[in-house]
PDB file of C-alpha atoms in Angstrom:
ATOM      1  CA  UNK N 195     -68.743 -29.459  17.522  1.00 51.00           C
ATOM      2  CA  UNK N 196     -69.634 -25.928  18.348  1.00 51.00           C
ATOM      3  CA  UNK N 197     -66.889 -22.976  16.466  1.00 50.00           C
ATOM      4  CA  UNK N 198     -65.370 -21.919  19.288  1.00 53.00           C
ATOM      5  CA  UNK N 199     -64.147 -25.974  20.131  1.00 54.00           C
ATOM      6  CA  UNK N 200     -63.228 -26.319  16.628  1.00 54.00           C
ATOM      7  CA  UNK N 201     -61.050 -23.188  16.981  1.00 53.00           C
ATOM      8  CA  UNK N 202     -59.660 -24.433  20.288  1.00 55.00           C
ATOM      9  CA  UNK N 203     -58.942 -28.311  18.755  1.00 54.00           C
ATOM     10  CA  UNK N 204     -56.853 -26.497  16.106  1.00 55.00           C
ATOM     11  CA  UNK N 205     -54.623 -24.377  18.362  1.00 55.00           C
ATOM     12  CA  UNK N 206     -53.575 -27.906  20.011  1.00 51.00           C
ATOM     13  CA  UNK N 207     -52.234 -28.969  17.145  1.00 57.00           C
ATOM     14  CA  UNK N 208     -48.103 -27.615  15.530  1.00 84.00           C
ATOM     15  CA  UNK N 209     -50.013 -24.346  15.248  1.00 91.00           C
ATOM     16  CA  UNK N 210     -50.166 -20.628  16.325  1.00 94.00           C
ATOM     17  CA  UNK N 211     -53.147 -17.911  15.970  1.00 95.00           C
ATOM     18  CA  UNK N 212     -53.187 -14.233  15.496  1.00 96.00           C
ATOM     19  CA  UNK N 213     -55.741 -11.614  16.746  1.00 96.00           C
ATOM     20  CA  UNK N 214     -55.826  -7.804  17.097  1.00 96.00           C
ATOM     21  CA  UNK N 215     -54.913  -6.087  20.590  1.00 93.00           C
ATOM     22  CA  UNK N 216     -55.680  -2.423  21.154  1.00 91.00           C
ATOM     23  CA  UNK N 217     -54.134  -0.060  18.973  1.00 90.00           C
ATOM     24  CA  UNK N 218     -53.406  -2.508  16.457  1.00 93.00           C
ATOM     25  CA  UNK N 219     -54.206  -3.399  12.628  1.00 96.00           C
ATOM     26  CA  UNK N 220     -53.328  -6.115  10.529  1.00 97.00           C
ATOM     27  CA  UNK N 221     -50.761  -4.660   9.000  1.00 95.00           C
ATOM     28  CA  UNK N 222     -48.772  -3.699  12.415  1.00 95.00           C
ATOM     29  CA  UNK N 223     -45.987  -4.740  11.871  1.00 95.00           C
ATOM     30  CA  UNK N 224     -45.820  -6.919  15.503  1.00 95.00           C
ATOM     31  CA  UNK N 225     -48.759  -9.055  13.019  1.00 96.00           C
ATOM     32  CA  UNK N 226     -46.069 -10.111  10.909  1.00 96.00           C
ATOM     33  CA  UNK N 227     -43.729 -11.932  13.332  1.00 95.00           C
ATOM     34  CA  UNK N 228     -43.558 -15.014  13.424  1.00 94.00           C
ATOM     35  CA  UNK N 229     -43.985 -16.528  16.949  1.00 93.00           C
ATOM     36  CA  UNK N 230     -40.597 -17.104  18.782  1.00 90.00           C
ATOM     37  CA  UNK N 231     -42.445 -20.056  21.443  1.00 89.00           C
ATOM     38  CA  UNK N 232     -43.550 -21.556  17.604  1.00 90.00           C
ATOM     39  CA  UNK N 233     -40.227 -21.707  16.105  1.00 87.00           C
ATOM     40  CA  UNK N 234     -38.717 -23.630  19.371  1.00 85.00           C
ATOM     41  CA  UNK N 235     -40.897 -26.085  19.359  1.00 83.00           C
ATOM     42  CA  UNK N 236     -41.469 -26.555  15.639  1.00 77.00           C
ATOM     43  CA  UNK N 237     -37.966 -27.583  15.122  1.00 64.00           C
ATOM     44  CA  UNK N 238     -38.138 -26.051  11.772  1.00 64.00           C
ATOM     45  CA  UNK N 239     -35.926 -23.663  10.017  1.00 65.00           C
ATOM     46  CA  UNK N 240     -38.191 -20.919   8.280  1.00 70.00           C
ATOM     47  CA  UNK N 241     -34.944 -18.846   6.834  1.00 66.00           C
ATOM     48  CA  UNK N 242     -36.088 -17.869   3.820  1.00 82.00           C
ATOM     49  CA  UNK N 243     -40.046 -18.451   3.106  1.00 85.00           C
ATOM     50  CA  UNK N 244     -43.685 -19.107   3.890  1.00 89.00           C
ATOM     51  CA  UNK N 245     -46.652 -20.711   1.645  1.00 88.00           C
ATOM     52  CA  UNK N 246     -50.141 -19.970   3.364  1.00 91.00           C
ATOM     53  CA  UNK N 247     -52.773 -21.624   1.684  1.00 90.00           C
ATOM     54  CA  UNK N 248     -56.664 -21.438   2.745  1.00 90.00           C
ATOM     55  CA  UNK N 249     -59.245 -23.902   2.657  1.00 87.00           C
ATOM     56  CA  UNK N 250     -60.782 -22.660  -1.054  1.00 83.00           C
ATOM     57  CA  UNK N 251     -57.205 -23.320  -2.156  1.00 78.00           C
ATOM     58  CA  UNK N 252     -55.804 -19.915  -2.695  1.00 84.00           C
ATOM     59  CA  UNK N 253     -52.076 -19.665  -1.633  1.00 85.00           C
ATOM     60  CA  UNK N 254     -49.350 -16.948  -0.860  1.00 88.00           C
ATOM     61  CA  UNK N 255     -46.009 -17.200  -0.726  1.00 85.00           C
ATOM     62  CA  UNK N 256     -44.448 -14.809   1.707  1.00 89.00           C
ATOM     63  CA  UNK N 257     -40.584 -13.884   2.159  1.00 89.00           C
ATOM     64  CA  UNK N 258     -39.266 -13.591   5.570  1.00 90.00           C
ATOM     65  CA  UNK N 259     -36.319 -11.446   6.978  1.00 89.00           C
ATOM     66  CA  UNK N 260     -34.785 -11.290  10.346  1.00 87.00           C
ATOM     67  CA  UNK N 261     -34.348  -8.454  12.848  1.00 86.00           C
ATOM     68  CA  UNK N 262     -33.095  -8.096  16.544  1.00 87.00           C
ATOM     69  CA  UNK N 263     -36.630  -8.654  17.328  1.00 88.00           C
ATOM     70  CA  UNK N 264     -37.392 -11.647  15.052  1.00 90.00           C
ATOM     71  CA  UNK N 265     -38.350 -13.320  12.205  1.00 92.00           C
ATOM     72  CA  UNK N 266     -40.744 -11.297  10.259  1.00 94.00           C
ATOM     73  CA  UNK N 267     -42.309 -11.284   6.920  1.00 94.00           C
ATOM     74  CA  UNK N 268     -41.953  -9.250   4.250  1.00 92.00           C
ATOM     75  CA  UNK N 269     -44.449  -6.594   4.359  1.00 93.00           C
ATOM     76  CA  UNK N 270     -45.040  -6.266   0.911  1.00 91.00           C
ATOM     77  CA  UNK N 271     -46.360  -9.950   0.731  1.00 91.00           C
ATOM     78  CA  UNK N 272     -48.034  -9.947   4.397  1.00 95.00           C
ATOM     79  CA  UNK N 273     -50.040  -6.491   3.171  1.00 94.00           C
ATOM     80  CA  UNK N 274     -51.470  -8.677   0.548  1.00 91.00           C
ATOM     81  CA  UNK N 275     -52.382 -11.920   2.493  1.00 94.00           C
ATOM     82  CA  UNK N 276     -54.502  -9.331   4.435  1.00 95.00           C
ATOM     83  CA  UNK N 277     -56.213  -7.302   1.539  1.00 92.00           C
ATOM     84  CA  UNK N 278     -57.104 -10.693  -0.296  1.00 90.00           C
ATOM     85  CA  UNK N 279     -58.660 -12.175   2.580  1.00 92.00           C
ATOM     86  CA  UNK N 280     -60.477  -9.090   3.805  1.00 92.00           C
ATOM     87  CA  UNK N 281     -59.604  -9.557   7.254  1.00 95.00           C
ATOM     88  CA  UNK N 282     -61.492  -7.395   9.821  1.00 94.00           C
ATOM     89  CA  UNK N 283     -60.745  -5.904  13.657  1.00 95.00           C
ATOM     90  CA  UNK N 284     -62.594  -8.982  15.337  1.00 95.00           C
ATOM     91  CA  UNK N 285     -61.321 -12.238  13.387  1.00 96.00           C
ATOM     92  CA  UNK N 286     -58.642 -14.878  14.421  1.00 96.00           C
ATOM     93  CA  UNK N 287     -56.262 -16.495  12.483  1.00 97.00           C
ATOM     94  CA  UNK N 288     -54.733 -20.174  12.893  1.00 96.00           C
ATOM     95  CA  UNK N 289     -51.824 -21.078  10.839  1.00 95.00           C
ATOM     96  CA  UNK N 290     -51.017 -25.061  11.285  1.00 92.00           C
ATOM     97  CA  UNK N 291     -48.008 -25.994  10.434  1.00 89.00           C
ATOM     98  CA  UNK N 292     -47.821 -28.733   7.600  1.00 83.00           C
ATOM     99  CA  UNK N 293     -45.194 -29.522   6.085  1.00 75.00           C
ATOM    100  CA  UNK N 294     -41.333 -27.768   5.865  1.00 77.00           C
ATOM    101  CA  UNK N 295     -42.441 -24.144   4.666  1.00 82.00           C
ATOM    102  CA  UNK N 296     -46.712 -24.442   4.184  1.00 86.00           C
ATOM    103  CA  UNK N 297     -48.621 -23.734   6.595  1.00 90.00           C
ATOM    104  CA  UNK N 298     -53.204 -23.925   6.644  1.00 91.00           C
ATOM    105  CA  UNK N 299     -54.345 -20.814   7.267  1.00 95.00           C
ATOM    106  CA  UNK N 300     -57.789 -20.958   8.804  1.00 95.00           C
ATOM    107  CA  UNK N 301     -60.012 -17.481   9.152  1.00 96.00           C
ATOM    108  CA  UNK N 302     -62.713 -17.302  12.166  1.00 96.00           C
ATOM    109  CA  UNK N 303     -65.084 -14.822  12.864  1.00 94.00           C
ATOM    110  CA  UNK N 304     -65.946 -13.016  16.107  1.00 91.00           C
ATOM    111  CA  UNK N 305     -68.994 -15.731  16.161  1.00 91.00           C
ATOM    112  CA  UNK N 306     -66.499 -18.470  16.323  1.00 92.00           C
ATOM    113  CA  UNK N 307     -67.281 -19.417  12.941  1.00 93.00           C
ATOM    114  CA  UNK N 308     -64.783 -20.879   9.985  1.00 94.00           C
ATOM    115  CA  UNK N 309     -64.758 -18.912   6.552  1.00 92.00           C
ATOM    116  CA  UNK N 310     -64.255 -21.916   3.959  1.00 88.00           C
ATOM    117  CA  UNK N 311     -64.842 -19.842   0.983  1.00 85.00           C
ATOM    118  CA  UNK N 312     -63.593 -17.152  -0.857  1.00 82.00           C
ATOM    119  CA  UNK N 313     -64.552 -13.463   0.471  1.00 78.00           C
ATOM    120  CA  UNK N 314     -66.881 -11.922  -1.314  1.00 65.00           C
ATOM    121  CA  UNK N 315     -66.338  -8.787  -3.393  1.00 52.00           C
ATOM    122  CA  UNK N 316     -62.642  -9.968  -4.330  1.00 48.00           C
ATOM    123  CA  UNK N 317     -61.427  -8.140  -7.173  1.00 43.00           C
ATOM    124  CA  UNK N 318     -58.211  -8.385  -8.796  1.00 39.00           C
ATOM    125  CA  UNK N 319     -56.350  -6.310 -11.523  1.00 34.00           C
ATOM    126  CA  UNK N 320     -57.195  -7.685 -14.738  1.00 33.00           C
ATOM    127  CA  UNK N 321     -54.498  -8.655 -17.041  1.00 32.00           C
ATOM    128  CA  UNK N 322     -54.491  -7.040 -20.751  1.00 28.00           C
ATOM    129  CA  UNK N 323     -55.419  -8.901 -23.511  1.00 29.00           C
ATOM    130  CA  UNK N 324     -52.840  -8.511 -26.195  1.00 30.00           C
ATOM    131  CA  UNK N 325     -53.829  -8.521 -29.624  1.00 30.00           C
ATOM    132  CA  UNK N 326     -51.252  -9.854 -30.979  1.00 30.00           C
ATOM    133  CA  UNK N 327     -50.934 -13.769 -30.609  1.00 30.00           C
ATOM    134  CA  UNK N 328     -48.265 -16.707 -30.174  1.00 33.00           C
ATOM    135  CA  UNK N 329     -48.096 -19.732 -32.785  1.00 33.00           C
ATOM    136  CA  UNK N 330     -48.400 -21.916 -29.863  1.00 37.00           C
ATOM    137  CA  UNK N 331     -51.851 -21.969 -28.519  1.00 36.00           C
ATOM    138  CA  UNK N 332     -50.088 -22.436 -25.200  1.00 36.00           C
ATOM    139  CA  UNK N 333     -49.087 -19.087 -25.153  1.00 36.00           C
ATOM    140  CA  UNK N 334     -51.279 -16.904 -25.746  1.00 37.00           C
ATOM    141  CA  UNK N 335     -52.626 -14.422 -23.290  1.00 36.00           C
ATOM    142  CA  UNK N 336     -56.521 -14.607 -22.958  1.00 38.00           C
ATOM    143  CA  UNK N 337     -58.802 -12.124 -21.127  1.00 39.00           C
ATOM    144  CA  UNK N 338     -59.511 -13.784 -18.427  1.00 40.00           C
ATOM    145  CA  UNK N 339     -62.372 -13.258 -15.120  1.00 39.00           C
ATOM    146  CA  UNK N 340     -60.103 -12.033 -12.352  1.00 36.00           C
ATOM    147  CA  UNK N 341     -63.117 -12.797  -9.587  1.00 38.00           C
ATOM    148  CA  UNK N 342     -62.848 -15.957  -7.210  1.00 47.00           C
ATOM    149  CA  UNK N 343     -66.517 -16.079  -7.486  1.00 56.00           C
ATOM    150  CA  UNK N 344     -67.352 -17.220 -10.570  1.00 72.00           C
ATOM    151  CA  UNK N 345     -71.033 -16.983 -11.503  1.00 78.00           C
ATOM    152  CA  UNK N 346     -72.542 -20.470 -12.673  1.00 86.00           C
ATOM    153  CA  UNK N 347     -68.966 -22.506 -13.404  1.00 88.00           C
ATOM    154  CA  UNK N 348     -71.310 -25.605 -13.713  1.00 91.00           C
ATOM    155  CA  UNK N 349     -71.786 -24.706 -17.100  1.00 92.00           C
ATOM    156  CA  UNK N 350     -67.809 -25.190 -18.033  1.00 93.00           C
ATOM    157  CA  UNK N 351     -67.680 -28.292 -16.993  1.00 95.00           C
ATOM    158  CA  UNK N 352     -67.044 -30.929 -19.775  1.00 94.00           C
ATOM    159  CA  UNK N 353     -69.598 -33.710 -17.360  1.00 94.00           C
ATOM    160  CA  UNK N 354     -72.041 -32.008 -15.115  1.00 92.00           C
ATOM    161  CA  UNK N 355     -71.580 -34.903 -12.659  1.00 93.00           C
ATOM    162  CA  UNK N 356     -68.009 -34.219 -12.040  1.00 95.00           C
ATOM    163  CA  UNK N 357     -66.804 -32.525  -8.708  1.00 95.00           C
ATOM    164  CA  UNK N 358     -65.020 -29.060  -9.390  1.00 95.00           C
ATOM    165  CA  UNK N 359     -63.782 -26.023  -8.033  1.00 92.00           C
ATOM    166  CA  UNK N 360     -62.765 -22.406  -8.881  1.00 91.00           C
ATOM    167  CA  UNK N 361     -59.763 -21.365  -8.256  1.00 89.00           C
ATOM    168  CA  UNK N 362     -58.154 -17.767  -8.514  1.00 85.00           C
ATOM    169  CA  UNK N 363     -54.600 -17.450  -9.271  1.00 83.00           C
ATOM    170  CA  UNK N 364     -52.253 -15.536  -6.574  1.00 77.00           C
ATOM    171  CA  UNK N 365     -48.440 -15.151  -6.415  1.00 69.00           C
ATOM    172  CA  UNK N 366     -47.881 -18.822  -5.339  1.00 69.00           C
ATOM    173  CA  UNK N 367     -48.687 -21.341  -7.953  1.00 77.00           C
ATOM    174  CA  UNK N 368     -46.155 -24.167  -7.280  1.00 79.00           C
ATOM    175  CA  UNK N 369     -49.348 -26.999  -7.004  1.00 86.00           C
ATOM    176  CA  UNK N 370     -52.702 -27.284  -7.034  1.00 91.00           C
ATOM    177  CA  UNK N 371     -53.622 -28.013  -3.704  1.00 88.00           C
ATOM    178  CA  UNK N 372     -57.325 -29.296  -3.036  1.00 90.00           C
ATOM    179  CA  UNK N 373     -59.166 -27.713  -0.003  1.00 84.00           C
ATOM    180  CA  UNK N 374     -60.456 -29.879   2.678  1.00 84.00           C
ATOM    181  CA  UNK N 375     -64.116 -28.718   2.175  1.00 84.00           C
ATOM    182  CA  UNK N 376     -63.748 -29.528  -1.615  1.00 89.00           C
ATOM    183  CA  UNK N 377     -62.366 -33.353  -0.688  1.00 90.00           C
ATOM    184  CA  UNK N 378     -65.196 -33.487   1.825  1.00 88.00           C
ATOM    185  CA  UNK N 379     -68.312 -32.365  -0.093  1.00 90.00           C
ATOM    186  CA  UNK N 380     -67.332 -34.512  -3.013  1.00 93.00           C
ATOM    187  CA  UNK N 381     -65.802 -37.490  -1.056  1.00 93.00           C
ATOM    188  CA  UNK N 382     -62.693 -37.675  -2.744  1.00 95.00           C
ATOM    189  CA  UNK N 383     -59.823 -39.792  -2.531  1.00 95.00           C
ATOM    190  CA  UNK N 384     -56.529 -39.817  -4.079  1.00 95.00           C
ATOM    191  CA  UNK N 385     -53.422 -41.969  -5.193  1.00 94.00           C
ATOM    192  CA  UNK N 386     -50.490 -43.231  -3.774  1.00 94.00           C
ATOM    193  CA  UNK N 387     -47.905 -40.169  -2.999  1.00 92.00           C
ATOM    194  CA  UNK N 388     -46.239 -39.713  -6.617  1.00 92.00           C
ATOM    195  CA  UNK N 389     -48.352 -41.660  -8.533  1.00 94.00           C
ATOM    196  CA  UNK N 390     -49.098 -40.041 -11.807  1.00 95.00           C
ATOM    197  CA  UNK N 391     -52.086 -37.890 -13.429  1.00 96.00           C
ATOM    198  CA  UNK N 392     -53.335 -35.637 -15.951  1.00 97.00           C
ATOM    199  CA  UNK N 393     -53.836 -31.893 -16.370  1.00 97.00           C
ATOM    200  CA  UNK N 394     -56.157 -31.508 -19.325  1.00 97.00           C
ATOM    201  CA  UNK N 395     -56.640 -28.478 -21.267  1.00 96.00           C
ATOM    202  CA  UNK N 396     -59.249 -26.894 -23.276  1.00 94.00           C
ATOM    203  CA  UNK N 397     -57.133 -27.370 -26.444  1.00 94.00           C
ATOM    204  CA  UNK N 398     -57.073 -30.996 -25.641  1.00 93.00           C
ATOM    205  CA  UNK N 399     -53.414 -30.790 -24.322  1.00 95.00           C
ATOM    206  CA  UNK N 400     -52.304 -32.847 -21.218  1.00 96.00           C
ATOM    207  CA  UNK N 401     -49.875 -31.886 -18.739  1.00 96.00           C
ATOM    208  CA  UNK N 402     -48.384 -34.425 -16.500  1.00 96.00           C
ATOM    209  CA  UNK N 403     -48.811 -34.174 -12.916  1.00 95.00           C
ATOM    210  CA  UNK N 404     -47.720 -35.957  -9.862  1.00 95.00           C
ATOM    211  CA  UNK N 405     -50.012 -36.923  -6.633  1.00 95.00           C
ATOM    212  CA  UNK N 406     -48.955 -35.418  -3.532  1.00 91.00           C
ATOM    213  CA  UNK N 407     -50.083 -34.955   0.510  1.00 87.00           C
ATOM    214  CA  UNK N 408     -48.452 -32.460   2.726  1.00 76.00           C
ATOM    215  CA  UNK N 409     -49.430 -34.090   6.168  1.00 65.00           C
ATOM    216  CA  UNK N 410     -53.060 -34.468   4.796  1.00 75.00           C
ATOM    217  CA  UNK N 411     -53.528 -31.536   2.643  1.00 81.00           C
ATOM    218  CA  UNK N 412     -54.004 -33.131  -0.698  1.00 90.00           C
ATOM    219  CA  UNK N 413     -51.989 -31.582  -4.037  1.00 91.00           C
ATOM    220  CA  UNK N 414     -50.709 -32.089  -7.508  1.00 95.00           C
ATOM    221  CA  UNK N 415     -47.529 -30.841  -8.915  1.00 93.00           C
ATOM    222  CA  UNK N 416     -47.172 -29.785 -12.507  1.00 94.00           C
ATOM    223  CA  UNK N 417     -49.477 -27.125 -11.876  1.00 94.00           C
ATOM    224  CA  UNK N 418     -46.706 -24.505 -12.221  1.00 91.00           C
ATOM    225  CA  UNK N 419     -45.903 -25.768 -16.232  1.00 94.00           C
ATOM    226  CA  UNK N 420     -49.688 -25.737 -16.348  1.00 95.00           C
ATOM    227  CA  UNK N 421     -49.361 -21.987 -15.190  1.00 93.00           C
ATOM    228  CA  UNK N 422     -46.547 -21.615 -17.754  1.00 92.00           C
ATOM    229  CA  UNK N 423     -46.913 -23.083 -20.499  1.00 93.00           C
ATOM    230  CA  UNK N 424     -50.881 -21.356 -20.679  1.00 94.00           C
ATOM    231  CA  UNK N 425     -49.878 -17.840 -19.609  1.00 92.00           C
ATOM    232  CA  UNK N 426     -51.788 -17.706 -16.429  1.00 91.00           C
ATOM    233  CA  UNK N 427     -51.203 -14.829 -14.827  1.00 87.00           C
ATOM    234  CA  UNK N 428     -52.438 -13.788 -10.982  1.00 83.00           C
ATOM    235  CA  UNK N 429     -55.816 -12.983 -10.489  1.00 83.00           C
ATOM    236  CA  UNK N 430     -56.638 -15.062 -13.390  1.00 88.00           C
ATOM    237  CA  UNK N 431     -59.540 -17.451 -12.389  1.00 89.00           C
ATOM    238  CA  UNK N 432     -59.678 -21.105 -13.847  1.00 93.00           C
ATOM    239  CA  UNK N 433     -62.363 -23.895 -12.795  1.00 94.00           C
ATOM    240  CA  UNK N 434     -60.935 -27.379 -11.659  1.00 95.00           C
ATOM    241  CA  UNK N 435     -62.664 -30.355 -12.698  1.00 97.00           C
ATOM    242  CA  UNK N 436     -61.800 -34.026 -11.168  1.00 97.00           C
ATOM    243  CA  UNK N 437     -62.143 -36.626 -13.678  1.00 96.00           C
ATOM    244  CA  UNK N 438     -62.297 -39.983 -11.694  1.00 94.00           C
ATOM    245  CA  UNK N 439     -61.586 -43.780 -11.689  1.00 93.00           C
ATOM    246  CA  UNK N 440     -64.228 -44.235  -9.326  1.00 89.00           C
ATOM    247  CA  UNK N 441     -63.631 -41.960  -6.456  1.00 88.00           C
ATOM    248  CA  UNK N 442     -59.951 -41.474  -6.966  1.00 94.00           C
ATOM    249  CA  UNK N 443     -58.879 -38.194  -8.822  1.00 96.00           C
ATOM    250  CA  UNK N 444     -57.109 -39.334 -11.723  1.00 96.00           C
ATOM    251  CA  UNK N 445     -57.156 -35.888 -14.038  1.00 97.00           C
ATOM    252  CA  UNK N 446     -57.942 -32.540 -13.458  1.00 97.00           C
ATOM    253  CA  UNK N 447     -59.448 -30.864 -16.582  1.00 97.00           C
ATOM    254  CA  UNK N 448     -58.662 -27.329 -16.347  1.00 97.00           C
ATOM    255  CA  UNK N 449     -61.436 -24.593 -17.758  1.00 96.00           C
ATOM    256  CA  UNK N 450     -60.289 -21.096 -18.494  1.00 93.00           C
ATOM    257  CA  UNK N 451     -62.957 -18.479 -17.461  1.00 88.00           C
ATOM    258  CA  UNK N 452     -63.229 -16.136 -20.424  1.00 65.00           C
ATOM    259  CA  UNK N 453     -64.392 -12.408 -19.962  1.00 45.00           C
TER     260      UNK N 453
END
C-alpha cells in the first residue's frame, strides 16, 4: 500500500486530519479546534479533555474550552503537542478517534510517508537530582536521560531476547500504552481485557497492572503508581521490556535510564 492510500484508508475511518493553509502555523489558533462535522457524527461528548497518543507511545493530555466559535484546546497544552513532535509547514495530521477521550495521532510527511518513531533531536528539561534521599527506594529522585532516543537500550535489558521499547515520559501518564509498530515488529499478543500483570522494577519491586485495549490500541494500567511511587517525572526516559508466557505479555520490567 503506497503512503498516500494509507493516509486516505485512515481518514475513512471515526477520524479527522489537520494541515496548514496559507498564512497559517501550527499554533494558529483555528489548528486547535476541534472539528464541528467530527463532533456530530462522533456522538461523543469531549467537554473537558483530550489524550493524543502516537505510535512510539508518547501521550498528551490536552484541556479543552469552549467559545462562540467552538471547542478548542488549551493552548498551553496544544503549543506543546506541536514542539514535541516537531511538526513542520508541509505535514498532515490524522487523529482517529478510539475510545471516549483518546484519540491516535498519526504524523505524515509531504512524501506521504508515516513517522512511527520518535523525532529526532528531542530534548527535554532535565529534572534535578537532589542530594538528599528518601528511606523508601521508591522515592527517590534519580538523574535521569531526558532523550526519547536512547543510545544502545539493548544493553538494559535483563534477557537480550526480550522485545522492548523506550519510552519518554510527557504530561499524560495514566497507562502504558504499546504502539502498533512495537506489537507488530515483535508479534505480540496480549490477555483477556483486565486480566492481570506485572510491572517489575529494578529494585526487584512489582507493581500490579491490569490488561487493557482501547478499540485495538493495546495498554496496561498501573502505570501511573508505577510513575508515583518511583518519582518519574516528564521527560524522564525509561526502557520497557515484555517478559512473556510465550507470545503473550505477561510483565513489563521497567529499566530506568541513568545519566
Amino acid at each position: 500500500m503506497s503512503p498516500e492510500s494509507k493516509m486516505h484508508e485512515c481518514l475513512s475511518k471515526s477520524s479527522f486530519s489537520k494541515s496548514l493553509s496559507p498564512g497559517q502555523n501550527w499554533k494558529s489558533k483555528s489548528m486547535r479546534i476541534i472539528p464541528e462535522e467530527f463532533l456530530r457524527s462522533s456522538h461523543e461528548c469531549f467537554e473537558h479533555r483530550v489524550v493524543f497518543i502516537v505510535p512510539w507511545n508518547n501521550s498528551w493530555q490536552l484541556w479543552l474550552h469552549p467559545d462562540k466559535k467552538g471547542l478548542f484546546m488549551i493552548k498551553e497544552d496544544w503549543d506543546e503537542f506541536v514542539d514535541d513532535n516537531f511538526l513542520g509547514p508541509d505535514d498532515t495530521l490524522v487523529f482517529t478517534h478510539q475510545d471516549t477521550m483518546y484519540f491516535q495521532v498519526q504524523i505524515f510527511k509531504k512524501d506521504g510517508k508515516e513517522i512511527i518513531s520518535a523525532p529526532l533531536g528531542v530534548e527535554h528539561k532535565k529534572e534535578t537530582t537532589s542530594a538528599s534521599t528518601s528511606a523508601s527506594a521508591r522515592t527517590t529522585t534519580r538523574g535521569r536521560k531526558s532523550c526519547a532516543n536512547v543510545q544502545n537500550p539493548e544493553r538494559y535489558l535483563l534477557n537480550p531476547q526480550n522485545p522492548y521499547f523506550a519510552k519518554t515520559l510527557t504530561k499524560t501518564n495514566y497507562m502504558l500504552y504499546v504502539g502498533p509498530p512495537v506489537v507488530r515488529q515483535y508479534g505480540l499478543e496480549f490477555g483477556p481485557i483486565d486480566s492481570t500483570m506485572d510491572f517489575i522494577l529494578p529494585d526487584g519491586n512489582k507493581v500490579d497492572g491490569l490488561t487493557k485495549c482501547y478499540n485495538g490500541l493495546h495498554g496496561f494500567l498501573g502505570w501511573a503508581d508505577v510513575c508515583k511511587q518511583y518519582n518519574l517525572k516528564l521527560g524522564d526516559t525509561v526502557v520497557c521490556e515484555f517478559e512473556l508466557s510465550g507470545s503473550v505479555v505477561a510483565a513489563v520490567r521497567v529499566h530506568f535510564v541513568n545519566e
